[in-house]
Short mmCIF file of C-alpha atoms in Angstrom, two decimals:
data_model
loop_
_atom_site.label_atom_id
_atom_site.label_comp_id
_atom_site.label_asym_id
_atom_site.label_seq_id
_atom_site.Cartn_x
_atom_site.Cartn_y
_atom_site.Cartn_z
CA UNK A 238 60.54 -204.40 25.52
CA UNK A 239 58.15 -203.30 22.55
CA UNK A 240 58.05 -200.35 19.77
CA UNK A 241 55.35 -197.57 19.21
CA UNK A 242 55.06 -194.97 17.13
CA UNK A 243 54.47 -191.80 18.43
CA UNK A 244 52.65 -188.48 17.78
CA UNK A 245 54.49 -186.13 20.58
CA UNK A 246 56.66 -185.78 22.88
CA UNK A 247 56.87 -183.14 24.54
CA UNK A 248 53.57 -181.98 26.45
CA UNK A 249 52.20 -178.06 26.90
CA UNK A 250 54.87 -177.63 29.72
CA UNK A 251 57.63 -179.34 28.10
CA UNK A 252 57.56 -182.48 29.61
CA UNK A 253 58.39 -185.92 28.30
CA UNK A 254 58.99 -189.28 29.30
CA UNK A 255 61.67 -191.14 26.95
CA UNK A 256 60.55 -194.62 28.02
CA UNK A 257 57.53 -195.92 29.49
CA UNK A 258 57.59 -198.67 32.31
CA UNK A 259 60.61 -199.36 34.43
CA UNK A 260 62.92 -202.13 35.76
CA UNK A 261 64.60 -200.51 38.63
CA UNK A 262 61.69 -202.91 40.72
CA UNK A 263 61.34 -200.07 43.33
CA UNK A 264 58.93 -201.73 45.48
CA UNK A 265 56.74 -198.30 45.85
CA UNK A 266 56.53 -196.64 42.45
CA UNK A 267 53.52 -195.07 42.11
CA UNK A 268 53.85 -195.18 38.15
CA UNK A 269 52.59 -198.51 38.42
CA UNK A 270 49.24 -197.25 39.45
CA UNK A 271 46.28 -198.32 36.83
CA UNK A 272 45.28 -194.55 36.70
CA UNK A 273 48.05 -194.15 34.42
CA UNK A 274 46.45 -195.90 31.83
CA UNK A 275 49.60 -197.94 31.16
CA UNK A 276 48.00 -201.35 28.94
CA UNK A 277 51.08 -203.31 28.83
CA UNK A 278 53.18 -204.84 31.84
CA UNK A 279 55.34 -202.14 33.77
CA UNK A 280 58.63 -204.33 33.14
CA UNK A 281 57.67 -204.72 29.28
CA UNK A 282 59.52 -201.14 28.66
CA UNK A 283 57.92 -198.96 25.50
CA UNK A 284 60.39 -198.03 22.97
CA UNK A 285 59.22 -194.76 21.10
CA UNK A 286 61.13 -195.69 18.05
CA UNK A 287 60.83 -192.38 16.15
CA UNK A 288 61.28 -190.30 19.51
CA UNK A 289 64.15 -187.88 18.02
CA UNK A 290 62.53 -187.26 15.09
CA UNK A 291 59.41 -186.06 16.63
CA UNK A 292 61.49 -184.39 19.33
CA UNK A 293 63.17 -182.87 17.02
CA UNK A 294 60.46 -181.42 15.09
CA UNK A 295 58.73 -180.08 18.09
CA UNK A 296 61.74 -178.64 19.50
CA UNK A 297 62.37 -176.51 16.39
CA UNK A 298 58.64 -175.25 16.13
CA UNK A 299 58.60 -174.10 19.47
CA UNK A 300 58.64 -170.16 19.26
CA UNK A 301 60.03 -169.47 23.01
CA UNK A 302 63.35 -171.44 24.52
CA UNK A 303 62.41 -172.87 27.74
CA UNK A 304 63.56 -175.88 30.29
CA UNK A 305 62.62 -179.46 29.05
CA UNK A 306 62.25 -181.71 32.39
CA UNK A 307 62.03 -185.24 31.94
CA UNK A 308 62.41 -188.34 34.80
CA UNK A 309 58.95 -187.98 36.66
CA UNK A 310 57.07 -190.57 35.43
CA UNK A 311 59.67 -193.13 33.98
CA UNK A 312 63.49 -192.95 34.59
CA UNK A 313 65.32 -191.75 31.70
CA UNK A 314 68.80 -193.88 32.59
CA UNK A 315 66.94 -197.20 33.09
CA UNK A 316 69.43 -199.93 31.82
CA UNK A 317 68.23 -200.54 28.28
CA UNK A 318 69.16 -196.99 27.82
CA UNK A 319 73.12 -198.26 27.65
CA UNK A 320 72.34 -199.73 24.37
CA UNK A 321 69.76 -197.52 22.58
CA UNK A 322 71.02 -194.12 23.89
CA UNK A 323 67.45 -192.24 23.21
CA UNK A 324 68.06 -190.30 26.19
CA UNK A 325 71.47 -189.17 25.04
CA UNK A 326 70.15 -188.45 21.67
CA UNK A 327 67.32 -186.16 23.25
CA UNK A 328 69.91 -184.07 25.11
CA UNK A 329 72.13 -183.60 21.77
CA UNK A 330 68.88 -182.04 20.29
CA UNK A 331 68.21 -180.06 24.09
CA UNK A 332 71.75 -178.79 23.53
CA UNK A 333 71.56 -178.01 19.38
CA UNK A 334 68.41 -176.20 19.93
CA UNK A 335 69.27 -174.37 22.86
CA UNK A 336 66.91 -175.43 25.31
CA UNK A 337 67.38 -176.15 29.29
CA UNK A 338 67.29 -179.13 30.75
CA UNK A 339 66.04 -180.48 34.26
CA UNK A 340 66.29 -184.15 34.79
CA UNK A 341 65.65 -186.92 36.97
CA UNK A 342 66.90 -190.20 38.02
CA UNK A 343 68.06 -192.78 40.37
CA UNK A 344 71.09 -194.27 38.30
CA UNK A 345 74.67 -193.43 37.87
CA UNK A 346 74.57 -194.02 34.55
CA UNK A 347 73.94 -190.10 33.92
CA UNK A 348 77.42 -189.83 34.42
CA UNK A 349 77.68 -191.56 30.69
CA UNK A 350 76.50 -188.13 29.52
CA UNK A 351 78.70 -185.49 31.53
CA UNK A 352 79.95 -183.77 28.56
CA UNK A 353 76.37 -182.85 27.32
CA UNK A 354 75.20 -182.08 30.34
CA UNK A 355 77.96 -179.72 31.11
CA UNK A 356 77.63 -178.14 27.35
CA UNK A 357 73.68 -177.60 28.43
CA UNK A 358 74.45 -175.99 31.61
CA UNK A 359 77.30 -173.59 29.69
CA UNK A 360 74.61 -172.37 26.93
CA UNK A 361 71.58 -172.43 29.18
CA UNK A 362 70.73 -174.19 32.13
CA UNK A 363 70.96 -178.01 33.43
CA UNK A 364 69.76 -179.26 37.03
CA UNK A 365 70.33 -182.74 37.87
CA UNK A 366 68.09 -184.19 40.09
CA UNK A 367 68.35 -187.41 42.21
CA UNK A 368 65.87 -189.27 44.02
CA UNK A 369 67.06 -191.02 47.46
CA UNK A 370 65.25 -192.53 50.10
CA UNK A 371 67.28 -195.06 52.28
CA UNK A 372 70.47 -194.20 53.90
CA UNK A 373 71.19 -197.77 54.70
CA UNK A 374 72.81 -199.58 51.95
CA UNK A 375 71.28 -203.36 52.65
CA UNK A 376 67.76 -201.70 52.83
CA UNK A 377 68.69 -199.80 49.71
CA UNK A 378 69.02 -202.83 48.05
CA UNK A 379 65.43 -204.52 49.25
CA UNK A 380 63.53 -201.59 48.57
CA UNK A 381 65.09 -200.13 45.21
CA UNK A 382 66.89 -203.80 44.08
CA UNK A 383 67.59 -202.62 40.43
CA UNK A 384 69.10 -199.25 40.51
CA UNK A 385 72.32 -197.71 41.58
CA UNK A 386 72.43 -197.41 45.68
CA UNK A 387 71.92 -194.11 47.57
CA UNK A 388 75.86 -193.92 48.26
CA UNK A 389 76.34 -194.40 44.42
CA UNK A 390 74.01 -191.79 43.19
CA UNK A 391 75.59 -189.26 46.57
CA UNK A 392 78.89 -189.72 44.29
CA UNK A 393 76.96 -188.70 40.98
CA UNK A 394 75.67 -185.30 43.07
CA UNK A 395 79.24 -184.82 44.26
CA UNK A 396 80.60 -185.17 40.26
CA UNK A 397 78.07 -182.82 39.57
CA UNK A 398 79.17 -180.29 41.79
CA UNK A 399 82.86 -180.45 41.18
CA UNK A 400 81.57 -179.55 37.65
CA UNK A 401 79.33 -176.44 38.38
CA UNK A 402 76.29 -178.37 37.80
CA UNK A 403 73.34 -177.35 40.09
CA UNK A 404 71.76 -180.63 41.55
CA UNK A 405 68.30 -181.17 43.66
CA UNK A 406 67.41 -183.87 45.42
CA UNK A 407 63.82 -185.79 45.61
CA UNK A 408 63.80 -186.94 49.31
CA UNK A 409 61.41 -189.56 49.28
CA UNK A 410 59.35 -191.78 49.23
CA UNK A 411 59.21 -192.04 53.21
CA UNK A 412 57.97 -195.61 54.07
CA UNK A 413 56.15 -195.69 57.36
CA UNK A 414 57.60 -198.47 59.51
CA UNK A 415 60.44 -198.89 57.01
CA UNK A 416 62.79 -195.75 56.61
CA UNK A 417 61.01 -193.25 58.66
CA UNK A 418 63.38 -192.76 61.18
CA UNK A 419 65.94 -189.93 62.25
CA UNK A 420 68.76 -191.63 61.27
CA UNK A 421 67.68 -192.02 58.02
CA UNK A 422 66.68 -188.84 57.24
CA UNK A 423 69.78 -187.39 59.19
CA UNK A 424 71.88 -189.63 56.87
CA UNK A 425 70.34 -188.38 53.95
CA UNK A 426 70.56 -184.95 54.68
CA UNK A 427 74.16 -185.45 55.29
CA UNK A 428 74.79 -186.58 51.49
CA UNK A 429 72.90 -183.39 50.74
CA UNK A 430 74.80 -181.17 52.58
CA UNK A 431 78.01 -182.60 51.56
CA UNK A 432 77.11 -182.68 48.07
CA UNK A 433 76.08 -178.96 48.31
CA UNK A 434 72.90 -179.53 46.61
CA UNK A 435 70.85 -176.60 45.80
CA UNK A 436 67.51 -177.41 46.86
CA UNK A 437 65.51 -180.76 48.49
CA UNK A 438 61.94 -181.38 47.08
CA UNK A 439 60.05 -183.54 49.44
CA UNK A 440 56.18 -184.08 49.59
CA UNK A 441 56.26 -185.29 53.26
CA UNK A 442 57.00 -188.15 55.32
CA UNK A 443 55.05 -190.64 53.91
CA UNK A 444 54.14 -192.27 50.52
CA UNK A 445 50.98 -193.13 47.96
CA UNK A 446 49.43 -196.02 47.48
CA UNK A 447 46.84 -196.30 44.67
CA UNK A 448 45.37 -199.81 42.64
CA UNK A 449 48.15 -201.17 40.85
CA UNK A 450 51.18 -200.04 43.09
CA UNK A 451 49.54 -201.14 46.21
CA UNK A 452 49.11 -204.50 45.40
CA UNK A 453 52.74 -204.61 43.84
CA UNK A 454 53.92 -202.96 47.12
CA UNK A 455 52.24 -205.49 49.46
CA UNK A 456 53.12 -208.49 47.42
CA UNK A 457 56.94 -207.26 48.12
CA UNK A 458 56.06 -206.55 51.93
CA UNK A 459 55.12 -210.02 51.98
CA UNK A 460 58.53 -211.21 50.44
CA UNK A 461 60.87 -208.79 52.36
CA UNK A 462 59.02 -207.69 55.76
CA UNK A 463 57.06 -210.66 56.89
CA UNK A 464 53.58 -209.14 58.78
CA UNK A 465 54.44 -205.49 57.82
CA UNK A 466 51.47 -205.92 55.18
CA UNK A 467 48.65 -206.61 58.15
CA UNK A 468 50.34 -203.59 60.04
CA UNK A 469 49.56 -201.12 56.60
CA UNK A 470 46.29 -202.53 56.13
CA UNK A 471 45.22 -202.10 59.69
CA UNK A 472 46.83 -198.93 60.23
CA UNK A 473 45.67 -197.21 56.72
CA UNK A 474 43.24 -199.26 54.90
CA UNK A 475 42.72 -198.07 51.36
CA UNK A 476 44.00 -194.23 51.82
CA UNK A 477 45.83 -193.26 49.05
CA UNK A 478 47.75 -190.85 51.11
CA UNK A 479 49.87 -192.42 53.92
CA UNK A 480 51.98 -190.54 56.47
CA UNK A 481 54.44 -191.74 59.08
CA UNK A 482 53.32 -191.20 62.68
CA UNK A 483 56.98 -189.18 62.88
CA UNK A 484 56.15 -187.03 59.99
CA UNK A 485 56.27 -183.92 62.22
CA UNK A 486 59.29 -184.69 63.76
CA UNK A 487 61.31 -185.62 60.56
CA UNK A 488 59.57 -182.48 58.76
CA UNK A 489 61.01 -180.35 61.59
CA UNK A 490 64.55 -181.79 61.12
CA UNK A 491 64.67 -181.65 57.55
CA UNK A 492 63.46 -177.94 57.62
CA UNK A 493 65.94 -176.95 60.41
CA UNK A 494 68.98 -178.57 58.41
CA UNK A 495 68.07 -176.89 55.49
CA UNK A 496 67.20 -173.73 56.79
CA UNK A 497 71.32 -174.21 58.76
CA UNK A 498 72.80 -174.98 55.59
CA UNK A 499 71.17 -172.60 52.92
CA UNK A 500 69.34 -175.78 50.87
CA UNK A 501 65.84 -174.70 49.32
CA UNK A 502 63.33 -176.16 50.63
CA UNK A 503 59.74 -176.73 49.25
CA UNK A 504 57.73 -177.93 46.46
CA UNK A 505 56.63 -174.71 44.98
CA UNK A 506 60.23 -173.12 45.34
CA UNK A 507 61.59 -176.01 44.12
CA UNK A 508 59.89 -176.28 40.82
CA UNK A 509 59.68 -172.34 40.14
CA UNK A 510 63.43 -172.88 40.21
CA UNK A 511 63.59 -176.11 37.61
CA UNK A 512 60.92 -174.08 35.52
CA UNK A 513 63.22 -170.94 35.25
CA UNK A 514 64.70 -170.39 32.09
CA UNK A 515 67.97 -167.83 32.10
CA UNK A 516 66.93 -165.40 29.42
CA UNK A 517 70.28 -164.02 27.57
CA UNK A 518 70.73 -160.77 28.02
CA UNK A 519 71.85 -158.21 24.63
CA UNK A 520 74.29 -155.72 25.54
CA UNK A 521 73.36 -152.83 23.63
CA UNK A 522 76.12 -150.47 21.96
CA UNK A 523 75.56 -146.99 22.50
CA UNK A 524 77.04 -145.74 19.34
CA UNK A 525 74.66 -147.50 17.31
#
């Protein structure tokens, strides 16, 4: 890891990355792509040493409360968080200044901060988002080697449900010829139904491959799925977005099951829900 001083934490839309880089080792990670301009090794985590000072300054200066979004580019619960507590300190500030939170992770370390998540949700709004890709636990350990298994993430979703914290599942990426099966999708949906998730975010049955993450992905295919790299190259060439040949069937299953179980589905609908901040209503005294 290495430290860096930053001038800003929150984007114009209240998004933030607490860390930069990741040690989860997911073989498909788009955040490795060179287009994001990371000037250090992906596993050499960048620590924003003045994060809490900058975040507090920005939250205090906001004229309007809203949802703070984190986790889309770098997981806020990488193993380093156990000792650094940067994510926990950020949650404390979000609670202190009355903002909402939409947080995305693959780690059950989030349970450590359940107390803060509950308080934020009671005061404003908190949505816990969990990425799940692979129902089979052994396969999960290959494609996402250094993070909580899918079953462990499912347990997190259930605990959030029991504490009245709404959840959203990011379903994907779906890797062609690896986890693009009906059995996998139905298994993941079964978890979502049992955990009573509010919504499922799915960008389609496929994945993205760009310079940076393509090379890493192919290296891992050679290691764990001998011969599959050649199939990818022959089938997709250098395409950025690649879809499963089972895409239509799998999306139909997903839509049918979400409709049947009253689970919100659709990128626009989910993002609107995540950004929606509950405005406090003031009860007027008629005799004033």
